[in-house]
Short mmCIF file of C-alpha atoms and ligand atoms in Angstrom, two decimals:
data_model
loop_
_atom_site.label_atom_id
_atom_site.label_comp_id
_atom_site.label_asym_id
_atom_site.label_seq_id
_atom_site.Cartn_x
_atom_site.Cartn_y
_atom_site.Cartn_z
CA MET W 30 40.80 11.24 7.66
CA THR W 31 39.62 13.59 5.07
CA SER W 32 36.45 13.18 2.71
CA THR W 33 35.85 15.06 0.05
CA SER W 34 31.92 15.54 -1.14
CA PRO W 35 30.96 14.72 -4.49
CA GLN W 36 30.39 17.74 -6.74
CA GLN W 37 27.27 18.91 -7.01
CA PRO W 38 26.03 19.15 -10.31
CA ILE W 39 25.27 22.53 -11.59
CA SER W 40 21.91 23.87 -13.54
CA VAL W 41 22.10 24.43 -16.91
CA VAL W 42 19.63 25.51 -19.72
CA VAL W 43 19.90 24.61 -23.55
CA LEU W 44 18.69 26.75 -25.99
CA ILE W 45 18.45 25.22 -29.46
CA SER W 46 16.83 25.84 -32.87
CA GLY W 47 17.46 22.86 -34.82
CA SER W 48 18.63 18.96 -35.11
CA GLY W 49 19.98 19.26 -31.73
CA SER W 50 23.41 16.92 -32.09
CA ASN W 51 25.14 19.15 -30.01
CA LEU W 52 22.35 18.83 -27.13
CA GLN W 53 22.54 15.09 -27.82
CA ALA W 54 26.51 15.11 -26.88
CA ILE W 55 26.01 17.17 -23.65
CA ILE W 56 22.91 14.68 -22.80
CA ASP W 57 25.07 11.60 -23.22
CA ALA W 58 28.05 13.30 -21.31
CA THR W 59 25.79 13.86 -18.43
CA ASN W 60 24.35 10.50 -18.61
CA SER W 61 27.58 8.82 -18.67
CA GLY W 62 28.84 11.05 -15.38
CA GLU W 63 31.46 12.60 -17.37
CA LEU W 64 29.29 16.04 -17.13
CA PRO W 65 28.16 17.19 -13.65
CA VAL W 66 25.24 19.31 -14.94
CA THR W 67 21.63 19.15 -14.57
CA ILE W 68 19.73 19.64 -17.93
CA SER W 69 17.13 21.60 -16.47
CA ALA W 70 15.16 22.57 -19.89
CA VAL W 71 15.89 22.62 -23.39
CA ILE W 72 14.18 25.65 -25.13
CA SER W 73 13.57 26.03 -28.79
CA ASN W 74 12.46 28.80 -30.75
CA ARG W 75 11.18 26.47 -33.52
CA PRO W 76 8.44 24.03 -32.77
CA ASP W 77 9.04 20.31 -34.24
CA VAL W 78 12.79 20.46 -34.07
CA LYS W 79 14.37 16.82 -33.62
CA GLY W 80 16.17 18.67 -30.75
CA LEU W 81 12.68 18.72 -28.77
CA GLN W 82 12.09 15.07 -29.41
CA ARG W 83 15.71 14.20 -27.98
CA ALA W 84 15.16 16.22 -25.07
CA GLN W 85 11.93 14.61 -24.73
CA GLN W 86 13.48 11.13 -25.04
CA ALA W 87 15.96 11.67 -22.49
CA GLY W 88 13.47 13.03 -19.89
CA ILE W 89 14.08 16.53 -20.04
CA ASP W 90 11.61 19.29 -19.55
CA THR W 91 10.67 21.06 -23.24
CA ARG W 92 9.49 24.91 -23.78
CA VAL W 93 9.11 26.44 -27.18
CA VAL W 94 9.24 30.16 -27.29
CA ASP W 95 8.63 30.63 -31.10
CA HIS W 96 9.85 33.81 -32.37
CA LYS W 97 7.21 34.30 -34.75
CA ASP W 98 4.87 34.96 -31.84
CA PHE W 99 6.39 37.99 -31.18
CA PRO W 100 6.42 41.51 -33.02
CA ASP W 101 9.81 42.65 -32.40
CA ARG W 102 13.31 40.91 -30.72
CA ASP W 103 12.91 42.94 -27.57
CA VAL W 104 9.29 41.20 -26.84
CA PHE W 105 10.69 38.01 -27.54
CA ASP W 106 14.13 38.05 -25.65
CA ALA W 107 11.73 39.60 -22.75
CA GLU W 108 9.54 36.06 -22.82
CA LEU W 109 12.35 34.18 -23.42
CA GLN W 110 14.52 35.24 -20.48
CA MET W 111 11.35 34.93 -18.41
CA CYS W 112 11.26 31.22 -19.37
CA ILE W 113 15.12 30.82 -18.78
CA ASP W 114 15.07 32.24 -15.85
CA SER W 115 12.11 30.38 -14.76
CA PHE W 116 14.42 27.28 -13.89
CA SER W 117 17.28 29.33 -12.27
CA PRO W 118 19.83 28.06 -14.23
CA ASP W 119 23.84 28.54 -13.50
CA LEU W 120 24.69 28.36 -17.14
CA VAL W 121 22.42 29.01 -20.48
CA ILE W 122 24.18 27.06 -23.18
CA LEU W 123 23.39 28.28 -26.94
CA ALA W 124 23.70 24.89 -28.87
CA GLY W 125 22.65 25.74 -32.21
CA PHE W 126 20.30 28.76 -31.15
CA MET W 127 20.29 30.77 -34.46
CA ARG W 128 18.79 34.12 -33.30
CA ILE W 129 20.72 37.05 -32.98
CA LEU W 130 20.35 38.36 -29.03
CA THR W 131 19.72 42.08 -27.87
CA GLU W 132 21.92 43.51 -25.76
CA GLY W 133 19.69 43.86 -22.97
CA PHE W 134 19.46 39.78 -23.11
CA VAL W 135 22.95 39.37 -23.65
CA GLU W 136 24.04 41.75 -20.68
CA HIS W 137 21.58 39.62 -18.46
CA TYR W 138 23.33 36.31 -18.88
CA THR W 139 27.27 37.75 -19.28
CA GLY W 140 29.44 35.33 -18.10
CA ARG W 141 27.43 32.67 -17.69
CA MET W 142 26.14 32.03 -21.42
CA LEU W 143 28.43 29.61 -23.88
CA ASN W 144 27.68 29.34 -27.51
CA ILE W 145 29.56 27.13 -30.06
CA HIS W 146 30.31 28.53 -33.65
CA PRO W 147 31.12 26.13 -36.34
CA ALA W 148 34.66 28.21 -37.27
CA LEU W 149 37.89 29.15 -35.71
CA LEU W 150 36.70 32.44 -34.66
CA PRO W 151 38.02 35.31 -35.27
CA ASN W 152 37.70 33.89 -38.64
CA PHE W 153 33.81 33.51 -40.20
CA PRO W 154 31.57 34.95 -37.61
CA GLY W 155 28.01 34.95 -38.89
CA LEU W 156 26.33 32.34 -41.03
CA ASN W 157 27.48 29.99 -44.17
CA THR W 158 30.78 29.18 -42.40
CA HIS W 159 32.07 26.60 -44.03
CA GLU W 160 30.94 27.71 -47.17
CA ARG W 161 33.00 30.93 -46.60
CA ALA W 162 36.21 29.12 -45.40
CA LEU W 163 35.91 26.77 -48.93
CA GLU W 164 35.65 30.03 -50.75
CA SER W 165 38.21 31.64 -49.01
CA GLY W 166 40.88 28.77 -49.54
CA VAL W 167 41.60 28.67 -45.95
CA GLU W 168 43.55 25.38 -45.15
CA GLN W 169 42.40 25.02 -41.68
CA HIS W 170 38.55 24.86 -40.36
CA GLY W 171 36.84 24.05 -37.15
CA ALA W 172 34.75 25.11 -34.31
CA SER W 173 35.24 27.47 -31.32
CA VAL W 174 33.46 27.61 -28.02
CA HIS W 175 32.99 31.13 -26.40
CA PHE W 176 31.40 33.24 -23.86
CA VAL W 177 28.50 35.38 -25.43
CA THR W 178 28.83 38.91 -25.13
CA THR W 179 26.95 41.79 -27.29
CA GLU W 180 29.57 41.68 -30.34
CA VAL W 181 27.97 38.57 -32.52
CA ASP W 182 30.24 35.66 -32.27
CA GLY W 183 32.65 37.96 -30.51
CA GLY W 184 33.11 36.97 -27.10
CA PRO W 185 36.06 35.24 -25.76
CA ILE W 186 37.12 32.08 -26.89
CA VAL W 187 37.42 29.12 -24.39
CA LEU W 188 38.36 26.24 -26.68
CA GLN W 189 38.91 25.85 -30.36
CA ALA W 190 39.34 22.31 -32.81
CA SER W 191 40.78 22.48 -35.67
CA LEU W 192 40.62 20.41 -38.81
CA ALA W 193 42.41 20.33 -42.07
CA VAL W 194 40.28 21.38 -45.06
CA TYR W 195 40.82 18.57 -47.97
CA ALA W 196 40.81 19.76 -51.56
CA ASP W 197 37.72 17.71 -52.53
CA ASP W 198 35.42 19.30 -49.40
CA THR W 199 32.03 20.48 -49.91
CA ALA W 200 30.63 22.47 -47.36
CA GLU W 201 28.75 19.36 -46.23
CA THR W 202 31.75 17.28 -45.83
CA LEU W 203 33.59 19.89 -43.87
CA ALA W 204 30.13 20.52 -41.49
CA ALA W 205 29.93 16.55 -40.64
CA ARG W 206 33.76 16.70 -39.49
CA VAL W 207 33.61 20.07 -37.90
CA LEU W 208 30.50 18.98 -36.02
CA GLU W 209 32.05 15.38 -34.91
CA GLN W 210 34.72 18.41 -33.08
CA GLU W 211 32.07 20.35 -31.80
CA HIS W 212 30.55 17.20 -29.99
CA LEU W 213 33.92 17.08 -28.36
CA ILE W 214 34.45 20.67 -27.33
CA PHE W 215 31.00 21.83 -26.09
CA PRO W 216 30.77 19.27 -23.39
CA GLN W 217 34.68 19.76 -22.25
CA ALA W 218 34.03 23.55 -22.05
CA ILE W 219 30.77 23.07 -20.14
CA LYS W 220 32.68 20.54 -17.84
CA TRP W 221 35.25 23.38 -16.92
CA TYR W 222 32.59 25.46 -16.36
CA ALA W 223 30.56 23.21 -14.09
CA GLU W 224 33.73 22.23 -12.23
CA GLY W 225 34.11 26.23 -11.34
CA ARG W 226 37.67 26.09 -13.16
CA LEU W 227 36.44 28.38 -15.63
CA THR W 228 35.82 31.96 -15.54
CA PHE W 229 34.55 34.74 -16.85
CA GLN W 230 35.94 38.68 -15.96
CA ASP W 231 36.32 42.27 -17.82
CA ASN W 232 35.75 40.34 -21.15
CA HIS W 233 38.73 37.96 -20.24
CA VAL W 234 38.33 33.90 -19.74
CA TYR W 235 40.28 32.47 -17.11
CA LEU W 236 40.99 28.33 -16.75
CA ASP W 237 42.09 27.58 -13.34
CA GLY W 238 43.01 31.32 -12.49
CA THR W 239 45.22 31.36 -16.04
CA GLN W 240 43.94 33.98 -18.57
CA LEU W 241 43.18 32.03 -21.93
CA PRO W 242 45.15 33.29 -25.24
CA ALA W 243 42.86 35.34 -27.64
CA THR W 244 41.82 32.17 -29.31
CA GLY W 245 41.34 29.97 -26.13
CA ILE W 246 42.74 26.69 -26.08
CA ASP W 247 43.79 24.22 -28.76
CA TYR W 248 41.59 21.00 -28.15
CA ALA W 249 44.58 19.17 -29.53
CA ASP W 250 46.84 20.20 -27.15
CA ASP W 251 44.66 20.07 -24.59
CA LYS W 252 44.16 16.20 -25.03
CA ALA W 253 48.16 16.02 -25.20
CA ASN W 254 48.49 17.47 -21.88
CA ASN W 255 45.79 15.07 -19.99
C1 GRF R 308 26.10 23.59 -35.51
O1 GRF R 308 27.16 23.54 -36.40
C2 GRF R 308 26.00 25.05 -34.43
O2 GRF R 308 27.56 25.36 -34.47
C3 GRF R 308 25.63 25.93 -35.60
O3 GRF R 308 24.38 25.09 -35.65
C4 GRF R 308 24.48 23.71 -35.59
C5 GRF R 308 23.44 23.20 -35.05
O4 GRF R 308 23.93 21.78 -34.99
N1 GRF R 308 25.39 26.83 -34.79
P1 GRF R 308 22.94 20.80 -33.97
O5 GRF R 308 21.52 21.20 -33.64
O6 GRF R 308 23.61 20.80 -32.92
O7 GRF R 308 23.02 19.73 -34.53
#
């Protein structure tokens, strides 16, 4: 008789700057048993944000490393890195973490740091993605999960969800629909990583050993095939 041992959860640290609705999606997926991760800590660069309350309500350790307390990015990132590493996570998750990170910091976590971005990368890296999508008149918009590399929002893409832009969309209505998709694709990508199916090598992403296309997996296709 063969027996399979239940999968050991990986340890993750989640970095936030605000509302933490993506964090909540990760907490919910973890609590429902879908996601084999232990959230070892939630770290925010802003005090008093809703995301910290969400973490506390879920019984998760929280820390604040306030960027305003540090003279420059290097010193801030060094403190942040020390704080993260004190939890020895297998994966660092940027869930609405709104700071540009220094090269040394990013290199320290290469291949073990994922970010969610509210646009179909490589379109609209950076800020104000919904406004820019509306201004440019694109018909499709969406969200991307990608590994973090030193190129801001330029790391290899794991998963994307796209949606139609409506003629009467505002930045707010579009943001709300994109956020719903973020809450689906982020836990999915983290699950693949936790299961050891998602790997990063030489700036490329592999799922089950197969290299992913430049725009990652399309969430709609993934759902259709599973
Ligand atoms: C999300 O749209 C994320 O993609 C962006 O900031 C927002 C954070 O939302 N970087 P929340 O804090 O997870 O609710």
